[in-house]
Coordinates of C-alpha atoms and ligand atoms in Angstrom, one line a residue:
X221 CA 0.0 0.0 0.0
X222 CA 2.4 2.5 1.5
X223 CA 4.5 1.6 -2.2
X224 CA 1.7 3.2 -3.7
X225 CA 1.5 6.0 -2.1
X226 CA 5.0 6.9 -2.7
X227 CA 4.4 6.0 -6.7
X228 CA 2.1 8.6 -6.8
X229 CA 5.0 10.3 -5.8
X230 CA 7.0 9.9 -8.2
X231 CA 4.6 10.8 -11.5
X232 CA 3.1 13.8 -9.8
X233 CA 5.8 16.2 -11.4
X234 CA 4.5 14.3 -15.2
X235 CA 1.2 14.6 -13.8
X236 CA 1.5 18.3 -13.0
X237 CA 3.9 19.3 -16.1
X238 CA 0.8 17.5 -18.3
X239 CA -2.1 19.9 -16.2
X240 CA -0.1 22.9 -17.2
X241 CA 0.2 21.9 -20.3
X242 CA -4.0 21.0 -20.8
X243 CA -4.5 24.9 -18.7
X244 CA -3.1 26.8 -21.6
X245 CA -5.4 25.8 -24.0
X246 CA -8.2 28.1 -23.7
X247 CA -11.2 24.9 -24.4
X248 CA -14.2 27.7 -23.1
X249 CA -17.2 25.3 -25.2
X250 CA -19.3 28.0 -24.5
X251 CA -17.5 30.9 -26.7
X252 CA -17.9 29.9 -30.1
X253 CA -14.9 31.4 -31.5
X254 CA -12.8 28.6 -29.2
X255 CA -14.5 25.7 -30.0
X256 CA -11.6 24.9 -32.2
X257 CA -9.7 24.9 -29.1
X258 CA -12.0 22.7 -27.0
X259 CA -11.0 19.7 -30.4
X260 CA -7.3 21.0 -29.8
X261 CA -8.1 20.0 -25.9
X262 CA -9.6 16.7 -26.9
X263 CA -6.5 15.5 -28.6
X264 CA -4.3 16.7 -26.0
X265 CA -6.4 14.8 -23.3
X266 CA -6.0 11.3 -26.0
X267 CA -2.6 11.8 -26.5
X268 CA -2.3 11.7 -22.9
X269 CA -4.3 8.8 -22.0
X270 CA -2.9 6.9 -25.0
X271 CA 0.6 7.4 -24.0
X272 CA -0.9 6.3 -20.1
X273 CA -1.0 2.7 -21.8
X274 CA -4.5 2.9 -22.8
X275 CA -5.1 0.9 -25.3
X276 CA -8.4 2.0 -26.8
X277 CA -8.7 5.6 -26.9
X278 CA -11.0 7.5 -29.2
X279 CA -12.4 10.7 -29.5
X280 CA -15.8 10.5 -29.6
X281 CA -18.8 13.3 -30.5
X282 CA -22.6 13.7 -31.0
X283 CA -23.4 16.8 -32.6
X284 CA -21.3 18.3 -29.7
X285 CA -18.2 18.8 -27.7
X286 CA -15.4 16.1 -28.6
X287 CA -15.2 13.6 -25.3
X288 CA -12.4 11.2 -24.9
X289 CA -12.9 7.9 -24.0
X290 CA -10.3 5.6 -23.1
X291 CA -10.4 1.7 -21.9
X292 CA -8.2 -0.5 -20.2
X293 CA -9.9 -3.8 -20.1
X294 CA -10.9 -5.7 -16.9
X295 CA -8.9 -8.4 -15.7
X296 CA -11.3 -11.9 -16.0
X297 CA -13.4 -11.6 -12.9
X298 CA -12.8 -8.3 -12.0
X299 CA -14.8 -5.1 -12.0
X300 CA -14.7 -1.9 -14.2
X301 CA -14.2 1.6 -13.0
X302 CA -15.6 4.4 -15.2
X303 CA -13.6 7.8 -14.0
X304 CA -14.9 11.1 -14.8
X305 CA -14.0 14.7 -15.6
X306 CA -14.4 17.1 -18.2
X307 CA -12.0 19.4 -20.5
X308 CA -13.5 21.8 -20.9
X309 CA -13.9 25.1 -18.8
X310 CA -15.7 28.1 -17.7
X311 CA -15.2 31.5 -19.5
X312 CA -12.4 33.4 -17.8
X313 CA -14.1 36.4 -17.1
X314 CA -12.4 39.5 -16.5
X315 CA -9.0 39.1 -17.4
X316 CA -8.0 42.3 -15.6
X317 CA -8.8 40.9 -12.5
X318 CA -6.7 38.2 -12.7
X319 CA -3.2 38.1 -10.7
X320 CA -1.9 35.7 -13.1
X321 CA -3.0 35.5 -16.9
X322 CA -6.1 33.4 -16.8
X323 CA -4.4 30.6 -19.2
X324 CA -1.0 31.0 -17.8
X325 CA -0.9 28.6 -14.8
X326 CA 1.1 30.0 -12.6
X327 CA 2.5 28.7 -9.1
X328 CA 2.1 30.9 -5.8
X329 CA 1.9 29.6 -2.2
X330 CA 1.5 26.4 -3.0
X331 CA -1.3 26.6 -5.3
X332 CA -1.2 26.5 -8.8
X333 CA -3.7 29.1 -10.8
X334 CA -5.7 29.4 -13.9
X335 CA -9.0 28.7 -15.7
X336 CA -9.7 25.2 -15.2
X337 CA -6.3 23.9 -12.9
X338 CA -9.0 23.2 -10.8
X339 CA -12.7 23.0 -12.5
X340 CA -12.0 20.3 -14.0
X341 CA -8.4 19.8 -15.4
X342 CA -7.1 18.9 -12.1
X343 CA -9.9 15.7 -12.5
X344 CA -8.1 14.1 -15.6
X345 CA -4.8 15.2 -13.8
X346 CA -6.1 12.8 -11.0
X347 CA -7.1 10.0 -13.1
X348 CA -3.7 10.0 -15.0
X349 CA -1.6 10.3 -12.0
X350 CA -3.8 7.4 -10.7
X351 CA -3.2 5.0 -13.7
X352 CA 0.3 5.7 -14.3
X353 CA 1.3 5.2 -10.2
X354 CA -0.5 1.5 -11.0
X355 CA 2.1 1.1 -13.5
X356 CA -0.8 1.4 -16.2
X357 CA -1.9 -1.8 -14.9
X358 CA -4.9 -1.4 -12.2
X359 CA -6.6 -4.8 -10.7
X360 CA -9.6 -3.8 -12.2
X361 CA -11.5 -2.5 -15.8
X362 CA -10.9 1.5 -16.0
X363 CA -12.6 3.5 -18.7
X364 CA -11.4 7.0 -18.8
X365 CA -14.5 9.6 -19.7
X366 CA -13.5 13.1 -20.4
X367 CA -16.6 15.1 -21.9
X368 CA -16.2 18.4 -23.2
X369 CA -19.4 20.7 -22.7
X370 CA -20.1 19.7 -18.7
X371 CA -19.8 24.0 -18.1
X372 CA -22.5 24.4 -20.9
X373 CA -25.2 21.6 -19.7
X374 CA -23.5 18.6 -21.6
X375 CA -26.5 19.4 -24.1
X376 CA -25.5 15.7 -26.4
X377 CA -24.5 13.5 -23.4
X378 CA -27.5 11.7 -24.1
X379 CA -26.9 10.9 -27.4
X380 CA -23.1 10.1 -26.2
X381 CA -24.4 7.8 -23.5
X382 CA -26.5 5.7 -25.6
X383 CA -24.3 5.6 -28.6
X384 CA -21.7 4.4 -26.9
X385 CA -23.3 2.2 -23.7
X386 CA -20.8 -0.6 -24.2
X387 CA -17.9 1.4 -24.5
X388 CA -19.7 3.4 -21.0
X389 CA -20.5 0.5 -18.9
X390 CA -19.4 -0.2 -15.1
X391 CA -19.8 -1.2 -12.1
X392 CA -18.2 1.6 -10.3
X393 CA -18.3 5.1 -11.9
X394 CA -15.9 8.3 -10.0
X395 CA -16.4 11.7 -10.7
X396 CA -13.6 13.4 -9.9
X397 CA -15.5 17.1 -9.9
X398 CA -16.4 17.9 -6.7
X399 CA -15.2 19.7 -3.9
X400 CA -13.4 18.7 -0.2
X401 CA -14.4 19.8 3.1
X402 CA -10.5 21.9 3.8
X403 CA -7.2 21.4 2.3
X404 CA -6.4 18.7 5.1
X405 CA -10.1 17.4 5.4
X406 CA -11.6 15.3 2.1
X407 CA -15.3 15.2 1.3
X408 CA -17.4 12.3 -0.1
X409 CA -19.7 14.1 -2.0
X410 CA -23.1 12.5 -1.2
X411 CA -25.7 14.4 -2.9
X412 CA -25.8 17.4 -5.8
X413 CA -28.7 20.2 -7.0
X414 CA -30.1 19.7 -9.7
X415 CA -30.3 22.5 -12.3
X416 CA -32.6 24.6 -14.6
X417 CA -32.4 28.4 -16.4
X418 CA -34.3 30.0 -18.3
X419 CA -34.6 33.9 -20.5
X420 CA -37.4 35.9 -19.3
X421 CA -38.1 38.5 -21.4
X422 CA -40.3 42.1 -20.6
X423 CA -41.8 43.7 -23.7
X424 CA -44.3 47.2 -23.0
X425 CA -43.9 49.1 -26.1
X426 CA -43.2 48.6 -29.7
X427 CA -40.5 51.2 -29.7
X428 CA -38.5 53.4 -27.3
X429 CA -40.1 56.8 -26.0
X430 CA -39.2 59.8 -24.7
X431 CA -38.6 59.5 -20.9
X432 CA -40.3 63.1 -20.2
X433 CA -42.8 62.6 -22.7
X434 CA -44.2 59.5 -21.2
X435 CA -42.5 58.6 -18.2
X436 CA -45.0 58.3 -15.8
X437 CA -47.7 57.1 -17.6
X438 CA -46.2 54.1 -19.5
X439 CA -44.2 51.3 -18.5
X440 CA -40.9 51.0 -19.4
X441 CA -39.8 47.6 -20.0
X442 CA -37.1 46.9 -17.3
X443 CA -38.8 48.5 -14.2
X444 CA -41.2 45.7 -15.1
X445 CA -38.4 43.4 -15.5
X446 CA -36.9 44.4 -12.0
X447 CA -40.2 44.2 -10.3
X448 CA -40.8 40.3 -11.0
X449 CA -37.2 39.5 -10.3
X450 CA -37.8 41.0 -7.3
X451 CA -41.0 38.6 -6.9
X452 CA -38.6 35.3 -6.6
X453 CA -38.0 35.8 -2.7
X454 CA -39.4 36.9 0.5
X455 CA -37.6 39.8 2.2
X456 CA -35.6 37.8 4.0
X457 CA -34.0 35.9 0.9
X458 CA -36.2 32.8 0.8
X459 CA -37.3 32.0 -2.6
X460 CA -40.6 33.1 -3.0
X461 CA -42.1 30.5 -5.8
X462 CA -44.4 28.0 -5.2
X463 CA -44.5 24.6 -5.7
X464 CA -40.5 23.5 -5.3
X465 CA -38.9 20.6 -3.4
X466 CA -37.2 20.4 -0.1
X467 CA -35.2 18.0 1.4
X468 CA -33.3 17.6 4.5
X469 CA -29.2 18.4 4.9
X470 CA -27.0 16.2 7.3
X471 CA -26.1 18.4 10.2
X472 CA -22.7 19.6 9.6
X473 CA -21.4 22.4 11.6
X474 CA -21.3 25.4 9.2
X475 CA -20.5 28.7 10.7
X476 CA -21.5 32.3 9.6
X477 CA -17.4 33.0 9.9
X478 CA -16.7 30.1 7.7
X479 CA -18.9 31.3 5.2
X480 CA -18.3 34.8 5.3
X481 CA -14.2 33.6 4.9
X482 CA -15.5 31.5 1.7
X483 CA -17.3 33.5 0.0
X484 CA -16.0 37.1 0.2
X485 CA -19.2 38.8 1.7
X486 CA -18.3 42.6 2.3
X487 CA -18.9 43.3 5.3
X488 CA -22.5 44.4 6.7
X489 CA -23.7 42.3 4.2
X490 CA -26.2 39.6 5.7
X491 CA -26.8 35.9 4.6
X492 CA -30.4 35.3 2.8
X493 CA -32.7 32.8 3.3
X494 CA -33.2 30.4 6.9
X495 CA -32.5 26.9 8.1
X496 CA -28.6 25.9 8.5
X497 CA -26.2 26.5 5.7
X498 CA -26.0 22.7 5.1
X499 CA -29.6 23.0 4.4
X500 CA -29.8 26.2 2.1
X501 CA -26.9 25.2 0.2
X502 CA -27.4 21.6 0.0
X503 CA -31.3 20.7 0.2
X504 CA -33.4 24.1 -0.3
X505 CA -33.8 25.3 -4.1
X506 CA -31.7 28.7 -4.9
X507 CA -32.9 31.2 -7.7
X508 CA -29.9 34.1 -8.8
X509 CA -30.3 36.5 -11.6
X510 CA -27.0 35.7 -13.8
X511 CA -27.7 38.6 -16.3
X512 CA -29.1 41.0 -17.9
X513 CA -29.3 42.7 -21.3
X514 CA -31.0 46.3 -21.0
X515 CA -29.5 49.1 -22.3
X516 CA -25.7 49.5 -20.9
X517 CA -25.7 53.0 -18.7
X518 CA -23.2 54.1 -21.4
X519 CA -25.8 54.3 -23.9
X520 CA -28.4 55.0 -21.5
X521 CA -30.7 58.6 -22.6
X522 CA -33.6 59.6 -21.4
X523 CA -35.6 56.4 -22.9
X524 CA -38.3 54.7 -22.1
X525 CA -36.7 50.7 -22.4
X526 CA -39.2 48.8 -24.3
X527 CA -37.4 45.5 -23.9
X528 CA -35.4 44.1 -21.7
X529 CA -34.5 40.2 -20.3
X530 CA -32.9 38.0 -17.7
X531 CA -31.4 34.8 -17.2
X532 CA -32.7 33.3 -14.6
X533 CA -30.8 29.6 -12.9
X534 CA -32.4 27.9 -10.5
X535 CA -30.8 24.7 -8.4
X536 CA -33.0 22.1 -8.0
X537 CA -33.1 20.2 -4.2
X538 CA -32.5 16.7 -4.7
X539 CA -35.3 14.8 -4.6
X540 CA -36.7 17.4 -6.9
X541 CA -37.6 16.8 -10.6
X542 CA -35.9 20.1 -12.9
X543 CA -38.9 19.9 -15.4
X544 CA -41.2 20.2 -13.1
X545 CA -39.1 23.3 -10.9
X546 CA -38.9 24.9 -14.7
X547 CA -42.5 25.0 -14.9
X548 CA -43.2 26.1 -11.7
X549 CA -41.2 29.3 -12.2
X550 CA -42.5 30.1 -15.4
X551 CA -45.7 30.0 -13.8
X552 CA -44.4 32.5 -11.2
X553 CA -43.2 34.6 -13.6
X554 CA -46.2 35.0 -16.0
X555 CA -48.3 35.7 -13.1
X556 CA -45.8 38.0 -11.2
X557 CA -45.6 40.2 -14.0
X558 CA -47.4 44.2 -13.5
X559 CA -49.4 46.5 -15.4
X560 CA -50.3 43.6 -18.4
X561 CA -46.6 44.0 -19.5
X562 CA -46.1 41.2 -21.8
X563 CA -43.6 38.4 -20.6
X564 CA -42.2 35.3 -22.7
X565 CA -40.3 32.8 -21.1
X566 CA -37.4 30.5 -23.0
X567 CA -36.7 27.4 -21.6
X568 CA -33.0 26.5 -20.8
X569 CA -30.6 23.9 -19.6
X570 CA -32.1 21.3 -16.9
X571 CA -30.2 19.2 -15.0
X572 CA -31.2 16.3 -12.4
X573 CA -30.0 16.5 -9.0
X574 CA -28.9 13.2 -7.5
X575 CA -28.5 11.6 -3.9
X576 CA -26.6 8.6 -3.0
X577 CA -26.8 5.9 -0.3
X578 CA -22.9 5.6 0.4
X579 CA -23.0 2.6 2.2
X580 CA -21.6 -0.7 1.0
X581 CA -18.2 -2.5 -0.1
X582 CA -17.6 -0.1 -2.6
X583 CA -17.9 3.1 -0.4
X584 CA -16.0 1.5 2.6
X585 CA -12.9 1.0 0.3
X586 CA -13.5 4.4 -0.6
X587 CA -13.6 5.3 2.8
X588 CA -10.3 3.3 4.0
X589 CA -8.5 5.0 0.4
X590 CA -9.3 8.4 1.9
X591 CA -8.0 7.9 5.4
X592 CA -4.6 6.5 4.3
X593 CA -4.1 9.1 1.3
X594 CA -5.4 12.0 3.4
X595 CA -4.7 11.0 7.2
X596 CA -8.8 11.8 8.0
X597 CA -11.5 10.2 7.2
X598 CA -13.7 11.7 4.2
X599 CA -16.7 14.1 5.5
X600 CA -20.0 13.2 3.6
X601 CA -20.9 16.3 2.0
X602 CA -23.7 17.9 0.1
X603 CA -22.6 20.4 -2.8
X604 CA -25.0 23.0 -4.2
X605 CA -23.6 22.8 -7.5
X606 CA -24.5 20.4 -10.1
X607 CA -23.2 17.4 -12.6
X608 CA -26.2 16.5 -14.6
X609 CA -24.0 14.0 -16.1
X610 CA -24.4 11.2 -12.7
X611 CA -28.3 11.5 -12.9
X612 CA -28.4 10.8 -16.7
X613 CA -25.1 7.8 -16.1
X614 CA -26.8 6.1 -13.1
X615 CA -30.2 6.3 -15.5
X616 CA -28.1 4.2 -18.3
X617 CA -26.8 2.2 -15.5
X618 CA -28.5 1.6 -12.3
X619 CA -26.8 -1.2 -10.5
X620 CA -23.3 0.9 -11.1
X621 CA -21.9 2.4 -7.8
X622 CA -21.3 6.4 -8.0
X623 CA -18.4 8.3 -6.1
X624 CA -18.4 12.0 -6.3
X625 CA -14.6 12.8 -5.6
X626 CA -13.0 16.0 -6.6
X627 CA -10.0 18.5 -6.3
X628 CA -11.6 21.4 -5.6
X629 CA -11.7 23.2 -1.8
X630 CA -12.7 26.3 -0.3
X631 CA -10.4 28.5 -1.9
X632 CA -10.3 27.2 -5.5
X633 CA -12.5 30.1 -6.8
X634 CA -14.2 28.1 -9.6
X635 CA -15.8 30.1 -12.2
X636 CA -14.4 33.0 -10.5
X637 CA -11.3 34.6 -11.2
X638 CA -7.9 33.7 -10.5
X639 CA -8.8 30.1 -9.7
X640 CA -6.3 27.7 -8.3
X641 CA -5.8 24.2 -7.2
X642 CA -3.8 23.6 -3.9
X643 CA -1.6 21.1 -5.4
X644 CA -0.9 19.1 -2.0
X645 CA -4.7 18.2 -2.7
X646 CA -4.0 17.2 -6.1
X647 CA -1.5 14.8 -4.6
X648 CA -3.8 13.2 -1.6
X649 CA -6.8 12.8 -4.4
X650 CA -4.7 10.7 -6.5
X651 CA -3.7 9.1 -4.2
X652 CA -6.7 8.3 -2.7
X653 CA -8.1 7.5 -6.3
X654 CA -4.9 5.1 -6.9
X655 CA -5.5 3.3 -3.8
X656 CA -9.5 2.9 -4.7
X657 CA -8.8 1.5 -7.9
X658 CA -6.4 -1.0 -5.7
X659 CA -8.4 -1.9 -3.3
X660 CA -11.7 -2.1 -5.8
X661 CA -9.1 -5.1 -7.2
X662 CA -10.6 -7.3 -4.1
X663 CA -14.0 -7.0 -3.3
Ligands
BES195 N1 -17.6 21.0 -10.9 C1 -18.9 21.7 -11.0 C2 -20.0 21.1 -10.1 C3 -19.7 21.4 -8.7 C4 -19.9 22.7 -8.2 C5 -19.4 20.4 -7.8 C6 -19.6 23.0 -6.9 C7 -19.1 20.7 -6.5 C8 -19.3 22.0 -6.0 C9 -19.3 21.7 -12.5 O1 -18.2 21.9 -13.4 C10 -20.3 22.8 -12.7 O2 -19.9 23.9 -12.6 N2 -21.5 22.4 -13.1 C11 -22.4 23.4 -13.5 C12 -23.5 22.6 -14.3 C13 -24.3 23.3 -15.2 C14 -23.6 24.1 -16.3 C15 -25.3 22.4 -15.9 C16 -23.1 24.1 -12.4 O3 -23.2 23.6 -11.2 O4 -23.4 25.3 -12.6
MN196 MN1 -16.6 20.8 -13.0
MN197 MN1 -17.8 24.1 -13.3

């Protein structure tokens, strides 16, 4: 055991030299001018995995992003381990506001920073270092999935997962895309929100009006808008639409300090919504306002708006079905909306949420690989973010086990700017995922 620990070791510098390497290209699915990049990604992650010592590796696509799938074959009698992650990555934002150049990873204090060194390039980082510390030659089946529009809904993994359910099948499927409970303190991520966003769009007029004209006796368009955003919670943050799903959050100790120290909150500003954080992160929908196309103030005159729209996201409680939580605020919206303005409503993304019972063989060798990789046992953990990807796999395959790993922790910044990946998690992860995929040899 303690041999593999110190294997991992030894390929972590390869491991790390290959992240870097995957960081600089810029694979942001979601920007259509760098889709080329996100196929430039895709063969980067192949190469990888083929020279790994897989011996089947293709790139794979359905109308979408290019995935990578790669499979060692099962030893007679053993089990196979389908690992996740994805190559592709948010937008980088503001580049100004970035200490380092976004695609530039770049080393301070231990951490290493850059669009997706974290979210999720440090997951295929993981899954390589893994495979390579087993010499190439794990106990058991692995098949390598690396999809490439996770940050943009993962709009074809349908069509991926049934066109290719042979190549997809296991027994044991890791996604390595979560977060941990500290730098020192691993989580097992035991249940994710669900997802689903939509465009609502404000209409009064049929063109824009002079504001002194007619200001004050017709609506302009984004005061309407503003109003029924306002309309999704109660003053004291809850979200205000009928009809969504609850469920409960473990009790984990969650302090106003701790998340005031995660999140950035200036201060003076107050928390929204009640219950324990655990239970508003985890197991209460959430409804933000992610944008908003009016009129930019620098082009702003004394004009009545007579359009304007939002993009509304909404995280679905587990438990909860997304459909349904999509139709329940469109219903809110229509009848939230003043003075007969006229409001259309464009479906987005959905996601599932998903909650696992992590109990059994496969989740105490989990257990036992965290301990000796990390030196604590793994904290089961909720995460308000979502991977529709597990609800749509364990569909495909429901007697497969799911494990909901990751590289990420409280200070990774994912999505934000300058994110980073402590790299002394990136070595205790693999670690931990080199040991699993030992110890998942002999049950
Ligand atoms: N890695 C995240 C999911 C995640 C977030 C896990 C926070 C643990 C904690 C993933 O890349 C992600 O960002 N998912 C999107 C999904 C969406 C685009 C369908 C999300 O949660 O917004
Ligand atoms: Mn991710
Ligand atoms: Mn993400």
């Amino acid at each position: 055991m303690t041999d593999l620990v110190a294997r991992v070791r030894d390929v972590l510098p390869s491991v790390r030299a290959d992240l870097e390497n995957l960081v600089r290209i810029e694979s942001v699915w979601a920007d259509p001018a760098r889709r080329p990049e996100v196929h430039r990604s895709a063969d980067a992650v192949s190469k990888l995995l083929t020279e790994a010592g897989f011996g089947d590796v293709r790139i794979v696509a359905e109308g979408g992003a290019p995935a990578v799938i790669a499979r060692h074959p099962a030893p007679a009698g053993a089990p196979t381990v389908l690992l996740y992650a994805h190559h592709d990555v948010q937008p980088e934002g503001d580049r100004s506001q970035w200490h380092s150049p976004p695609f530039q990873p770049t080393e301070r204090d231990g951490r290493l920073y850059g669009r997706g060194t974290a979210d999720d390039k440090a997951g295929i980082a993981t899954h390589l270092a893994a495979f390579r510390a087993l010499g190439g030659n794990p106990p058991v089946g692995v098949t390598v999935f690396v999809e490439g529009e996770e940050e943009s809904g993962s709009p074809s993994l349908a069509r991926l997962l049934s066109a290719h359910r042979e190549l997809l099948a296991a027994d044991v499927i890791v996604i390595a895309d979560s977060d941990n409970w500290s730098t020192e303190v691993p989580s097992l991520t035991v249940s994710l929100r669900g997802l689903a966003d939509c465009v609502v769009e404000v209409a009064t007029l049929d063109h824009g009006l002079h504001s002194g004209m007619w200001g004050g006796v017709v609506p302009d368009a984004l005061s309407v808008l503003v109003r029924i955003l306002a309309s999704l919670h109660d003053d004291d943050g809850n979200v205000a639409v009928a009809g969504l799903h609850q469920a409960s959050a473990a009790d984990v100790d969650y302090t106003p300090e701790r998340v005031r120290a995660d999140t950035g909150l200036l201060d003076g500003v107050r928390e929204i919504g009640s219950g324990s954080v655990a239970q508003r992160l985890w197991a209460k929908p959430a409804i933000t306002v992610i944008g908003i196309d009016a009129t930019p103030i620098a082009q702003a005159s004394n004009t009545l708006i007579p359009r304007a729209r939002a993009k509304i996201s909404m995280r679905v409680a587990p438990g909860g079905v997304a459909a349904e939580h999509l139709a329940a605020l469109t219903r809110h919206l229509e009848s939230h909306t003043p003075w007969g303005a006229r409001v259309t409503v464009t479906a987005g993304d959905l996601g599932e949420p998903y909650a696992i019972d992590a109990s059994g063989p496969v989740y105490d060798v989990a257990r036992e690989a965290f301990r000796e990789a990390w030196g604590f046992d793994a904290v089961d953990t909720g995460v308000g973010g979502s991977i529709p990807f597990i609800a749509s796999f364990a569909e495909a395959f429901p007697e497969a086990k799911v494990l909901v790993t990751g590289v990420e922790d409280p200070d990774t910044q994912a999505h934000s700017i300058n994110e980073s990946l402590h790299l002394g998690v990136l070595e205790r992860a693999a670690t931990a995922e080199a040991l699993l995929l030992q110890g998942l040899g002999s049950i």
